[in-house]
Short mmCIF file of C-alpha atoms in Angstrom, two decimals:
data_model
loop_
_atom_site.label_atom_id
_atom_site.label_comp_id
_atom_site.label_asym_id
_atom_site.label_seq_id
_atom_site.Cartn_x
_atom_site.Cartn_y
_atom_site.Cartn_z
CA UNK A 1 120.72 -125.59 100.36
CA UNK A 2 121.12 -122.32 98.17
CA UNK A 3 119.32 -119.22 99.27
CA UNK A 4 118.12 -116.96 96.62
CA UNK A 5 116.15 -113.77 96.89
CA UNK A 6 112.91 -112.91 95.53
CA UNK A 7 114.66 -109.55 94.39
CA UNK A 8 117.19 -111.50 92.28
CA UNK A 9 114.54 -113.37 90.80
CA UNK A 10 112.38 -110.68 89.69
CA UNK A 11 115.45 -108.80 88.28
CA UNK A 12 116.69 -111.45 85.96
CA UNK A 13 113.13 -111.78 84.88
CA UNK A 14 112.97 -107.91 83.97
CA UNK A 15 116.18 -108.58 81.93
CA UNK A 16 113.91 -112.27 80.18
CA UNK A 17 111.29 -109.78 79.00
CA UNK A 18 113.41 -107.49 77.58
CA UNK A 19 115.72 -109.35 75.91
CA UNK A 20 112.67 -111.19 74.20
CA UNK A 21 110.83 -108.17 73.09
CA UNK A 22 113.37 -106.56 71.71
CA UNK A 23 116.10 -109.38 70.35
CA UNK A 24 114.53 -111.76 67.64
CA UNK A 25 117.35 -114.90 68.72
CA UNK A 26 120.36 -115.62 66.52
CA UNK A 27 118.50 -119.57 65.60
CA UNK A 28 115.22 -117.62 64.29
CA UNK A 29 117.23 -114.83 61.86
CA UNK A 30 119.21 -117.65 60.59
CA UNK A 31 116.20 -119.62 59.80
CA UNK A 32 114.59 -117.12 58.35
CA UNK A 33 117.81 -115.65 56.45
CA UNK A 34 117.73 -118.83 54.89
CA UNK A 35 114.03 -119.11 53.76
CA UNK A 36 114.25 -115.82 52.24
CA UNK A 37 117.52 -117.24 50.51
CA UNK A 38 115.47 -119.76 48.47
CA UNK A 39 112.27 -117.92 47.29
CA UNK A 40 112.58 -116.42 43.86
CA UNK A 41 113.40 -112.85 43.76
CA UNK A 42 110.87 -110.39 43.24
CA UNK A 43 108.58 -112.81 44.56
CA UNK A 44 106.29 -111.69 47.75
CA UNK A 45 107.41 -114.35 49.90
CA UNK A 46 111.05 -112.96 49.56
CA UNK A 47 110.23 -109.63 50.13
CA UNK A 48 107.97 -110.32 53.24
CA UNK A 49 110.71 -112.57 54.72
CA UNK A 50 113.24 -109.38 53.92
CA UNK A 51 111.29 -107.29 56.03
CA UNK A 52 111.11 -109.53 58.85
CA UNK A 53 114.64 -109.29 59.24
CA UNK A 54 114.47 -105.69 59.14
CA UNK A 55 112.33 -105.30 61.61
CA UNK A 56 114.43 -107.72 63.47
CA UNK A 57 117.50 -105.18 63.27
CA UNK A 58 115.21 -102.33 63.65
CA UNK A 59 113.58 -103.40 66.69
CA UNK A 60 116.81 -104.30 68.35
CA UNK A 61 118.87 -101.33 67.59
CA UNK A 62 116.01 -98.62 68.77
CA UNK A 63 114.73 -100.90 71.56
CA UNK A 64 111.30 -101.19 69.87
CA UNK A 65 108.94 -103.99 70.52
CA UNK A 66 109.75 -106.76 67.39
CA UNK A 67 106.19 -106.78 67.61
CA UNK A 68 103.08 -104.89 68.37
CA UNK A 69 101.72 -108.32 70.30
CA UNK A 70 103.88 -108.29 73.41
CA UNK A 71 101.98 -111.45 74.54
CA UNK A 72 101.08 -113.66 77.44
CA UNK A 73 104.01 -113.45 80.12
CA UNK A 74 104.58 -117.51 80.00
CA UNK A 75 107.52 -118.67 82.42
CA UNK A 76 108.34 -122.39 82.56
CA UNK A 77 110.14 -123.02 85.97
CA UNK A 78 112.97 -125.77 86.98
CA UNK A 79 113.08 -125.02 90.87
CA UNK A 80 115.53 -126.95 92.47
CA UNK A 81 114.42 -129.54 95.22
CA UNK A 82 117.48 -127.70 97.59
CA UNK A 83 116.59 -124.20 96.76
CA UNK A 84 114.49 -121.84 99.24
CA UNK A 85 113.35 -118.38 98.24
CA UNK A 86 113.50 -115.67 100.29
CA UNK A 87 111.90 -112.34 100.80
CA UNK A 88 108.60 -112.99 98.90
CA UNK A 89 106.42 -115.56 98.07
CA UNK A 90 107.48 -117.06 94.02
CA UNK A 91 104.45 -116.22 92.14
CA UNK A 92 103.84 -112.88 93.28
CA UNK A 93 107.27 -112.04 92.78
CA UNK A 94 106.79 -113.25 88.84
CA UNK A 95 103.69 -111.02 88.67
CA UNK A 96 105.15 -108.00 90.34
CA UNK A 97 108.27 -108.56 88.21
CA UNK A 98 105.77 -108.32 84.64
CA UNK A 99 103.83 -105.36 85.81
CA UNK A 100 107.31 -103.70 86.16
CA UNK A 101 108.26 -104.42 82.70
CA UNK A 102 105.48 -103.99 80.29
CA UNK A 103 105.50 -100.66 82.24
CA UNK A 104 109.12 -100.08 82.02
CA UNK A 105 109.42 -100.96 78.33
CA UNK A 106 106.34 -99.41 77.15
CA UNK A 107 105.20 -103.02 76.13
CA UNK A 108 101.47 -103.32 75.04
CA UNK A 109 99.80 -104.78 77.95
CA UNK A 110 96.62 -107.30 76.69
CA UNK A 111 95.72 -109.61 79.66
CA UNK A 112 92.32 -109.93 80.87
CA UNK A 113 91.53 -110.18 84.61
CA UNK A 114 88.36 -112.23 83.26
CA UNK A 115 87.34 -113.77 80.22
CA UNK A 116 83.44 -112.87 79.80
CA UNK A 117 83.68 -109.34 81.29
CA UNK A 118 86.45 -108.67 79.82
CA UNK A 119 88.51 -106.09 81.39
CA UNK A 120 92.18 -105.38 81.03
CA UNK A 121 94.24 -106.09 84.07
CA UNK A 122 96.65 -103.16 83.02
CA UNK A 123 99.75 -104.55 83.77
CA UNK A 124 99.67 -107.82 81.69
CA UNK A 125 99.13 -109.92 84.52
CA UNK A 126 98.85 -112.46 86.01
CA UNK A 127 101.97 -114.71 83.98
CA UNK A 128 101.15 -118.37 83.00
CA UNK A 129 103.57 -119.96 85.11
CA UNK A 130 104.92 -123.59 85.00
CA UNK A 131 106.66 -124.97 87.42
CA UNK A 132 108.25 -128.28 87.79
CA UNK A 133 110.50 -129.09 91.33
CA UNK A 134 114.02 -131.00 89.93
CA UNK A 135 116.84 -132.40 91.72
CA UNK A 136 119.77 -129.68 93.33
CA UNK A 137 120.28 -126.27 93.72
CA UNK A 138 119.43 -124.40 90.74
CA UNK A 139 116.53 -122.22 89.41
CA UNK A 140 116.15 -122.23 85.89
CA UNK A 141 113.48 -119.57 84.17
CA UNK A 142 112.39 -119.89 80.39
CA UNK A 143 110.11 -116.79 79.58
CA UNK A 144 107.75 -116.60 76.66
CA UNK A 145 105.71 -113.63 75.13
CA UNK A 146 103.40 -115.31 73.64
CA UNK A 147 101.25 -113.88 70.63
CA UNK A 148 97.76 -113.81 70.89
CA UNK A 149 97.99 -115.12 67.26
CA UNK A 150 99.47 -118.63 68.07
CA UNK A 151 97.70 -119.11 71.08
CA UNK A 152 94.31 -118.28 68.90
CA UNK A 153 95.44 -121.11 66.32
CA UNK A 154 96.80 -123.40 68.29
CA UNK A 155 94.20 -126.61 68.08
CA UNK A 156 94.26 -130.16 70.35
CA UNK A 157 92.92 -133.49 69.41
CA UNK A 158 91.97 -136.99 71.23
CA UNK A 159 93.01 -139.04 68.40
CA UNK A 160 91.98 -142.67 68.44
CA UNK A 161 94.88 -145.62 68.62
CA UNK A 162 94.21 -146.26 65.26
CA UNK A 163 94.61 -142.93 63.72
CA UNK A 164 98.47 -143.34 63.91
CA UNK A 165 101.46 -141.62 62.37
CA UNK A 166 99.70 -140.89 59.70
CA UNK A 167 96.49 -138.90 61.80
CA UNK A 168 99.14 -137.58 63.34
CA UNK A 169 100.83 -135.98 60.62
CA UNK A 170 97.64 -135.38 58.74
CA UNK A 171 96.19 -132.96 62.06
CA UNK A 172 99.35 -131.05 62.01
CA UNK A 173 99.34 -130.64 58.45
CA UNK A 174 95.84 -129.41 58.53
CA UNK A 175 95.84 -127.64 61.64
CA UNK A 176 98.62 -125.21 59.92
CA UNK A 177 97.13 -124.95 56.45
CA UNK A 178 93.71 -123.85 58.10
CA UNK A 179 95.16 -121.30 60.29
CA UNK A 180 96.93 -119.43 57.18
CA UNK A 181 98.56 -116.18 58.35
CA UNK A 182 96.75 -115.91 61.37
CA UNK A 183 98.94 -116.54 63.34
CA UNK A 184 101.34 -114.78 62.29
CA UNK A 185 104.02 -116.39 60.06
CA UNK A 186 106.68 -117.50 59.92
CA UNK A 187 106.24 -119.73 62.51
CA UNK A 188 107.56 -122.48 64.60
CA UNK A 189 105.17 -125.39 65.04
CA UNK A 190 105.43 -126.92 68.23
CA UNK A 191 103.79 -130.62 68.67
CA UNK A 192 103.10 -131.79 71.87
CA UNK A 193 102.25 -136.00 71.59
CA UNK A 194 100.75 -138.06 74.41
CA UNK A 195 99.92 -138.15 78.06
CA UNK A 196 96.75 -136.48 79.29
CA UNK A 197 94.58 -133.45 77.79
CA UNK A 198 96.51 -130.80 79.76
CA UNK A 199 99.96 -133.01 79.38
CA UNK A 200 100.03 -132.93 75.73
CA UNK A 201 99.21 -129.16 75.48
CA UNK A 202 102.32 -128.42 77.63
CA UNK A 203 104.77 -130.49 75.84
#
């Protein structure tokens, strides 16, 4: 059985949040290096894409926020049947962990403690957090800021059996092409397909 601290978990989750609000990842600048690459110059799309990437470098070499939406704390979880945490219960730890950061980093803190009354929690909690329990010894954390302009356009549908590849396809399509820069582009378009109302939405 491996022992691991609530401490050690809530520092390598200070050093998740910063290294996504400040470091755009080496797959996204490559991807967009390379859209920019085929739009025409002098055309909008290619200088929009151009200054992406600058804010990219800016952002990382003045530890600024790539963005002004610092997001949802999301954290999916792989927790390791054989793993036991000490000193502090998991999802507390998480919480306290945020609150730290979006303090320490000067990160724009947007999380409501309720929906209809609408008042700000002031520390950006609480985190989404999923957790799944895996085979072994090992606790794996993904973190994810995530935009108030995807989760806004993001869109689910019951499709019936007969809708197919082709609903399928034609939903995504449309879902995208209706949400126009809303959400922020360029973006990645995740697709979750099958299981349950809830299930699909997490895949």
């Amino acid at each position: 059985m491996k022992i691991i601290n609530i401490e050690t978990i809530k520092t390598e989750i200070c050093k998740l949040i910063e290294q996504a609000s400040f470091n755009l990842g080496a797959r996204e600048i490559k991807a967009i290096s390379q859209a920019r690459d085929i739009e025409d110059d002098g055309s909008t799309a290619k200088a929009i894409l151009g200054r992406v990437l600058e804010n990219a470098e800016i952002a990382k070499l003045e530890h600024r926020p790539l963005c002004q939406d610092t997001g949802f704390a999301v954290f999916f979880l792989e927790v390791g049947q054989d793993v036991h945490i000490v000193g502090g219960e998991l999802e507390s730890g998480i919480n306290d962990a945020v609150a730290e950061s979006y303090k320490k980093f000067f990160l724009r803190k947007s999380i409501l403690g309720h929906p209809i009354t609408r008042k700000n929690t002031g520390n950006n909690t609480p985190a989404v957090i999923h957790i799944d329990i895996v085979k072994g010894e090992q606790l794996k954390i993904v973190f994810d800021a995530k935009g108030g302009g995807c989760e806004n356009m993001s869109k689910l549908a019951m499709l019936p059996p007969s809708a197919g590849i082709e609903g399928v396809i034609d939903f995504v399509v449309n879902s995208v092409v209706d949400a126009g820069g809303n959400p922020c582009p360029p973006v990645i378009v995740g697709v979750g397909l099958g299981g349950t109302f809830e299930k699909s939405a997490i895949l």
